[in-house]
């Protein structure tokens, strides 16, 4: 049987704080590693989706409602439900590595801002 969880695959998160949210796999480890002996994946997901924007809204509300909030997380592969869709999201592998979660907040925000601009262009 082939791998189902691959990079650039869109998945649904089934457990935890972000349950029900959509995410894109950046890197995956099917066999696990030393600190995580189970299959896991580094994902970037949308924690708050953009709201519907109408013409009658004020300009400020249109800008505020169209924003995305993203998260980056390493999740157990059992807590991901793959979809049939993929998203060609070209990201710098140095920005997103295993230590991406452990870095300072400013570095994480910089990495997420790069992905945020790419996702907003796609949406």
Short mmCIF file of N, CA and C in Angstrom, two decimals:
data_model
loop_
_atom_site.label_atom_id
_atom_site.label_comp_id
_atom_site.label_asym_id
_atom_site.label_seq_id
_atom_site.Cartn_x
_atom_site.Cartn_y
_atom_site.Cartn_z
N UNK A 1 0.84 -1.18 0.00
CA UNK A 1 0.00 0.00 0.00
C UNK A 1 0.88 1.24 0.00
N UNK A 2 0.54 2.25 -0.79
CA UNK A 2 1.34 3.46 -0.91
C UNK A 2 1.12 4.42 0.25
N UNK A 3 1.98 5.40 0.26
CA UNK A 3 1.85 6.44 1.28
C UNK A 3 0.65 7.32 0.97
N UNK A 4 -0.09 7.64 1.98
CA UNK A 4 -1.24 8.54 1.80
C UNK A 4 -0.86 9.94 2.24
N UNK A 5 -0.12 10.04 3.30
CA UNK A 5 0.25 11.35 3.83
C UNK A 5 1.57 11.76 3.20
N UNK A 6 1.49 12.70 2.25
CA UNK A 6 2.67 13.18 1.54
C UNK A 6 2.70 14.70 1.61
N UNK A 7 3.84 15.31 1.34
CA UNK A 7 3.90 16.77 1.33
C UNK A 7 2.94 17.37 0.30
N UNK A 8 2.45 18.54 0.61
CA UNK A 8 1.50 19.32 -0.20
C UNK A 8 0.10 18.74 -0.23
N UNK A 9 -0.18 17.72 0.58
CA UNK A 9 -1.51 17.13 0.65
C UNK A 9 -2.33 17.92 1.66
N UNK A 10 -3.59 18.19 1.32
CA UNK A 10 -4.48 18.87 2.25
C UNK A 10 -5.11 17.81 3.16
N UNK A 11 -5.10 18.09 4.46
CA UNK A 11 -5.63 17.15 5.44
C UNK A 11 -6.59 17.88 6.37
N UNK A 12 -7.44 17.09 7.03
CA UNK A 12 -8.29 17.59 8.10
C UNK A 12 -7.71 17.10 9.41
N UNK A 13 -7.69 17.96 10.40
CA UNK A 13 -7.19 17.58 11.72
C UNK A 13 -8.36 17.05 12.53
N UNK A 14 -8.19 15.88 13.12
CA UNK A 14 -9.31 15.22 13.80
C UNK A 14 -9.26 15.32 15.31
N UNK A 15 -8.13 15.69 15.89
CA UNK A 15 -8.01 15.73 17.35
C UNK A 15 -7.37 17.02 17.80
N UNK A 16 -7.67 17.41 19.02
CA UNK A 16 -6.97 18.52 19.63
C UNK A 16 -7.61 19.88 19.42
N UNK A 17 -6.82 20.89 19.67
CA UNK A 17 -7.29 22.28 19.62
C UNK A 17 -7.78 22.67 18.23
N UNK A 18 -7.14 22.16 17.21
CA UNK A 18 -7.47 22.52 15.84
C UNK A 18 -8.32 21.46 15.14
N UNK A 19 -9.09 20.70 15.89
CA UNK A 19 -9.93 19.65 15.31
C UNK A 19 -10.93 20.27 14.34
N UNK A 20 -11.04 19.67 13.16
CA UNK A 20 -11.95 20.16 12.15
C UNK A 20 -11.35 21.19 11.22
N UNK A 21 -10.14 21.62 11.49
CA UNK A 21 -9.49 22.64 10.65
C UNK A 21 -8.71 21.96 9.53
N UNK A 22 -8.52 22.71 8.46
CA UNK A 22 -7.77 22.20 7.33
C UNK A 22 -6.32 22.62 7.43
N UNK A 23 -5.43 21.78 6.92
CA UNK A 23 -3.99 22.05 6.97
C UNK A 23 -3.33 21.45 5.74
N UNK A 24 -2.11 21.92 5.49
CA UNK A 24 -1.30 21.41 4.38
C UNK A 24 -0.04 20.79 4.98
N UNK A 25 0.32 19.61 4.53
CA UNK A 25 1.52 18.94 5.04
C UNK A 25 2.75 19.56 4.39
N UNK A 26 3.69 19.98 5.22
CA UNK A 26 4.95 20.52 4.72
C UNK A 26 6.00 19.40 4.66
N UNK A 27 6.14 18.67 5.75
CA UNK A 27 7.07 17.54 5.81
C UNK A 27 6.39 16.40 6.55
N UNK A 28 6.76 15.18 6.22
CA UNK A 28 6.21 14.05 6.94
C UNK A 28 7.29 13.04 7.28
N UNK A 29 7.07 12.31 8.35
CA UNK A 29 7.94 11.21 8.79
C UNK A 29 7.03 10.00 9.00
N UNK A 30 7.05 9.08 8.08
CA UNK A 30 6.18 7.91 8.19
C UNK A 30 6.63 6.95 9.30
N UNK A 31 7.93 6.80 9.46
CA UNK A 31 8.44 5.83 10.41
C UNK A 31 8.69 6.41 11.79
N UNK A 32 8.65 7.71 11.93
CA UNK A 32 8.94 8.32 13.20
C UNK A 32 10.41 8.64 13.33
N UNK A 33 10.76 9.20 14.46
CA UNK A 33 12.15 9.56 14.73
C UNK A 33 12.43 9.30 16.21
N UNK A 34 13.61 9.73 16.68
CA UNK A 34 14.00 9.45 18.05
C UNK A 34 13.08 10.04 19.09
N UNK A 35 12.75 11.32 18.96
CA UNK A 35 11.91 11.95 19.96
C UNK A 35 10.42 11.67 19.74
N UNK A 36 10.03 11.32 18.52
CA UNK A 36 8.64 10.96 18.21
C UNK A 36 8.66 9.60 17.50
N UNK A 37 8.48 8.51 18.24
CA UNK A 37 8.60 7.18 17.65
C UNK A 37 7.40 6.75 16.80
N UNK A 38 6.51 7.66 16.51
CA UNK A 38 5.32 7.36 15.71
C UNK A 38 5.35 8.21 14.44
N UNK A 39 4.56 7.85 13.47
CA UNK A 39 4.48 8.63 12.24
C UNK A 39 3.88 10.00 12.51
N UNK A 40 4.51 11.04 12.01
CA UNK A 40 4.03 12.39 12.27
C UNK A 40 4.31 13.29 11.07
N UNK A 41 3.73 14.48 11.11
CA UNK A 41 3.89 15.41 10.00
C UNK A 41 3.91 16.84 10.51
N UNK A 42 4.69 17.67 9.85
CA UNK A 42 4.72 19.11 10.12
C UNK A 42 3.69 19.74 9.20
N UNK A 43 2.70 20.41 9.79
CA UNK A 43 1.62 20.98 9.00
C UNK A 43 1.50 22.48 9.25
N UNK A 44 1.00 23.17 8.24
CA UNK A 44 0.63 24.57 8.35
C UNK A 44 -0.85 24.61 8.04
N UNK A 45 -1.64 25.16 8.97
CA UNK A 45 -3.09 25.15 8.80
C UNK A 45 -3.71 26.50 9.04
N UNK A 46 -4.98 26.56 8.74
CA UNK A 46 -5.76 27.79 8.92
C UNK A 46 -6.58 27.65 10.19
N UNK A 47 -6.27 28.50 11.19
CA UNK A 47 -7.03 28.43 12.43
C UNK A 47 -8.28 29.31 12.38
N UNK A 48 -8.25 30.39 11.59
CA UNK A 48 -9.44 31.21 11.39
C UNK A 48 -9.57 31.52 9.91
N UNK A 49 -10.68 31.09 9.32
CA UNK A 49 -10.91 31.26 7.90
C UNK A 49 -11.37 32.68 7.61
N UNK A 50 -11.17 33.15 6.39
CA UNK A 50 -11.68 34.49 6.04
C UNK A 50 -13.21 34.47 6.00
N UNK A 51 -13.81 35.57 6.43
CA UNK A 51 -15.27 35.66 6.45
C UNK A 51 -15.78 36.13 5.10
N UNK A 52 -17.05 35.99 4.91
CA UNK A 52 -17.67 36.46 3.67
C UNK A 52 -17.66 37.98 3.66
N UNK A 53 -17.24 38.53 2.55
CA UNK A 53 -17.14 39.97 2.41
C UNK A 53 -18.23 40.44 1.46
N UNK A 54 -19.00 41.45 1.88
CA UNK A 54 -20.04 42.01 1.04
C UNK A 54 -19.74 43.46 0.71
N UNK A 55 -20.42 43.95 -0.31
CA UNK A 55 -20.18 45.32 -0.76
C UNK A 55 -20.64 46.35 0.26
N UNK A 56 -21.66 46.01 1.03
CA UNK A 56 -22.20 46.98 1.98
C UNK A 56 -21.34 47.16 3.23
N UNK A 57 -20.35 46.30 3.43
CA UNK A 57 -19.47 46.41 4.59
C UNK A 57 -18.56 47.63 4.47
N UNK A 58 -18.19 48.16 5.61
CA UNK A 58 -17.22 49.25 5.62
C UNK A 58 -15.86 48.70 5.17
N UNK A 59 -15.02 49.57 4.65
CA UNK A 59 -13.72 49.15 4.12
C UNK A 59 -12.88 48.47 5.21
N UNK A 60 -12.91 49.02 6.41
CA UNK A 60 -12.14 48.47 7.52
C UNK A 60 -12.60 47.05 7.85
N UNK A 61 -13.91 46.84 7.85
CA UNK A 61 -14.45 45.51 8.15
C UNK A 61 -14.14 44.52 7.04
N UNK A 62 -14.10 45.00 5.79
CA UNK A 62 -13.74 44.11 4.69
C UNK A 62 -12.31 43.61 4.83
N UNK A 63 -11.41 44.52 5.17
CA UNK A 63 -10.00 44.15 5.33
C UNK A 63 -9.83 43.20 6.51
N UNK A 64 -10.49 43.53 7.61
CA UNK A 64 -10.37 42.72 8.82
C UNK A 64 -10.99 41.33 8.64
N UNK A 65 -12.11 41.25 7.94
CA UNK A 65 -12.79 39.97 7.75
C UNK A 65 -12.11 39.06 6.75
N UNK A 66 -11.30 39.63 5.87
CA UNK A 66 -10.66 38.81 4.84
C UNK A 66 -9.33 38.24 5.29
N UNK A 67 -8.93 38.49 6.52
CA UNK A 67 -7.64 38.00 7.01
C UNK A 67 -7.68 36.51 7.36
N UNK A 68 -6.52 35.90 7.30
CA UNK A 68 -6.32 34.51 7.70
C UNK A 68 -5.51 34.46 8.98
N UNK A 69 -5.78 33.50 9.82
CA UNK A 69 -4.90 33.19 10.94
C UNK A 69 -4.36 31.78 10.72
N UNK A 70 -3.05 31.64 10.78
CA UNK A 70 -2.42 30.36 10.50
C UNK A 70 -1.77 29.79 11.75
N UNK A 71 -1.49 28.49 11.71
CA UNK A 71 -0.73 27.84 12.77
C UNK A 71 0.24 26.87 12.13
N UNK A 72 1.30 26.56 12.88
CA UNK A 72 2.27 25.56 12.46
C UNK A 72 2.39 24.56 13.60
N UNK A 73 2.35 23.28 13.27
CA UNK A 73 2.32 22.27 14.32
C UNK A 73 2.83 20.93 13.79
N UNK A 74 3.42 20.14 14.67
CA UNK A 74 3.79 18.77 14.36
C UNK A 74 2.71 17.88 14.96
N UNK A 75 2.05 17.08 14.13
CA UNK A 75 0.93 16.28 14.57
C UNK A 75 1.14 14.80 14.27
N UNK A 76 0.56 13.96 15.11
CA UNK A 76 0.56 12.52 14.91
C UNK A 76 -0.21 12.21 13.63
N UNK A 77 0.30 11.29 12.84
CA UNK A 77 -0.34 10.94 11.57
C UNK A 77 -1.72 10.32 11.78
N UNK A 78 -1.95 9.72 12.94
CA UNK A 78 -3.26 9.15 13.23
C UNK A 78 -4.33 10.23 13.43
N UNK A 79 -3.92 11.44 13.67
CA UNK A 79 -4.85 12.54 13.91
C UNK A 79 -5.07 13.39 12.66
N UNK A 80 -4.63 12.89 11.52
CA UNK A 80 -4.81 13.59 10.25
C UNK A 80 -5.65 12.74 9.31
N UNK A 81 -6.62 13.38 8.66
CA UNK A 81 -7.43 12.68 7.68
C UNK A 81 -7.14 13.29 6.31
N UNK A 82 -6.44 12.56 5.46
CA UNK A 82 -6.07 13.13 4.15
C UNK A 82 -7.29 13.28 3.24
N UNK A 83 -7.23 14.30 2.41
CA UNK A 83 -8.26 14.49 1.39
C UNK A 83 -7.65 14.14 0.04
N UNK A 84 -8.44 14.21 -0.99
CA UNK A 84 -7.91 13.90 -2.32
C UNK A 84 -7.23 15.11 -2.95
N UNK A 85 -7.24 16.25 -2.27
CA UNK A 85 -6.72 17.48 -2.84
C UNK A 85 -5.27 17.74 -2.44
N UNK A 86 -4.56 18.41 -3.32
CA UNK A 86 -3.20 18.84 -3.03
C UNK A 86 -3.11 20.33 -3.29
N UNK A 87 -2.13 20.96 -2.68
CA UNK A 87 -1.89 22.39 -2.84
C UNK A 87 -0.40 22.58 -3.06
N UNK A 88 -0.04 23.08 -4.23
CA UNK A 88 1.37 23.29 -4.53
C UNK A 88 1.85 24.52 -3.78
N UNK A 89 2.35 24.30 -2.60
CA UNK A 89 2.80 25.36 -1.72
C UNK A 89 4.31 25.25 -1.61
N UNK A 90 5.01 26.06 -2.37
CA UNK A 90 6.47 26.02 -2.37
C UNK A 90 6.98 26.87 -1.21
N UNK A 91 7.53 26.22 -0.21
CA UNK A 91 8.06 26.93 0.96
C UNK A 91 9.53 26.60 1.12
N UNK A 92 10.24 27.48 1.79
CA UNK A 92 11.65 27.29 2.05
C UNK A 92 11.81 26.25 3.16
N UNK A 93 12.54 25.20 2.87
CA UNK A 93 12.70 24.10 3.84
C UNK A 93 13.50 24.54 5.08
N UNK A 94 14.28 25.61 4.97
CA UNK A 94 15.01 26.09 6.13
C UNK A 94 14.09 26.79 7.12
N UNK A 95 13.04 27.44 6.61
CA UNK A 95 12.07 28.09 7.49
C UNK A 95 11.23 27.05 8.23
N UNK A 96 10.90 25.97 7.53
CA UNK A 96 10.05 24.94 8.12
C UNK A 96 10.84 23.66 8.27
N UNK A 97 11.35 23.43 9.46
CA UNK A 97 12.02 22.18 9.76
C UNK A 97 11.49 21.68 11.10
N UNK A 98 12.08 20.61 11.60
CA UNK A 98 11.57 20.02 12.83
C UNK A 98 11.65 20.95 14.03
N UNK A 99 12.63 21.83 14.02
CA UNK A 99 12.80 22.75 15.14
C UNK A 99 11.99 24.03 14.95
N UNK A 100 11.10 24.05 13.96
CA UNK A 100 10.33 25.25 13.67
C UNK A 100 9.42 25.62 14.84
N UNK A 101 8.94 24.64 15.55
CA UNK A 101 8.05 24.91 16.67
C UNK A 101 8.82 25.48 17.86
N UNK A 102 10.07 25.06 18.02
CA UNK A 102 10.85 25.44 19.19
C UNK A 102 11.54 26.79 19.05
N UNK A 103 11.46 27.40 17.88
CA UNK A 103 12.14 28.67 17.66
C UNK A 103 11.42 29.81 18.37
N UNK A 104 12.03 30.99 18.28
CA UNK A 104 11.41 32.16 18.91
C UNK A 104 10.15 32.55 18.15
N UNK A 105 9.35 33.32 18.80
CA UNK A 105 8.06 33.71 18.24
C UNK A 105 8.22 34.56 16.98
N UNK A 106 9.24 35.41 16.96
CA UNK A 106 9.44 36.28 15.80
C UNK A 106 9.82 35.47 14.56
N UNK A 107 10.62 34.43 14.73
CA UNK A 107 10.99 33.58 13.60
C UNK A 107 9.78 32.80 13.08
N UNK A 108 8.94 32.33 14.00
CA UNK A 108 7.73 31.64 13.58
C UNK A 108 6.79 32.57 12.83
N UNK A 109 6.67 33.80 13.32
CA UNK A 109 5.80 34.77 12.66
C UNK A 109 6.31 35.10 11.26
N UNK A 110 7.63 35.18 11.12
CA UNK A 110 8.22 35.45 9.81
C UNK A 110 7.92 34.29 8.85
N UNK A 111 8.05 33.06 9.33
CA UNK A 111 7.78 31.89 8.49
C UNK A 111 6.31 31.83 8.12
N UNK A 112 5.44 32.12 9.08
CA UNK A 112 4.01 32.07 8.80
C UNK A 112 3.57 33.19 7.86
N UNK A 113 4.24 34.34 7.94
CA UNK A 113 3.87 35.44 7.04
C UNK A 113 4.20 35.10 5.59
N UNK A 114 5.28 34.33 5.38
CA UNK A 114 5.62 33.90 4.02
C UNK A 114 4.52 32.99 3.47
N UNK A 115 4.07 32.05 4.29
CA UNK A 115 3.03 31.12 3.86
C UNK A 115 1.69 31.85 3.72
N UNK A 116 1.45 32.81 4.59
CA UNK A 116 0.19 33.54 4.56
C UNK A 116 0.02 34.29 3.25
N UNK A 117 1.08 34.92 2.77
CA UNK A 117 0.98 35.64 1.50
C UNK A 117 0.72 34.68 0.35
N UNK A 118 1.34 33.50 0.39
CA UNK A 118 1.13 32.52 -0.67
C UNK A 118 -0.30 31.98 -0.64
N UNK A 119 -0.81 31.71 0.56
CA UNK A 119 -2.18 31.21 0.67
C UNK A 119 -3.20 32.26 0.26
N UNK A 120 -2.97 33.51 0.63
CA UNK A 120 -3.90 34.57 0.25
C UNK A 120 -3.93 34.76 -1.26
N UNK A 121 -2.78 34.57 -1.91
CA UNK A 121 -2.75 34.65 -3.37
C UNK A 121 -3.56 33.52 -4.00
N UNK A 122 -3.49 32.33 -3.39
CA UNK A 122 -4.22 31.18 -3.92
C UNK A 122 -5.73 31.34 -3.70
N UNK A 123 -6.10 31.92 -2.56
CA UNK A 123 -7.52 32.09 -2.24
C UNK A 123 -8.04 33.27 -3.00
#
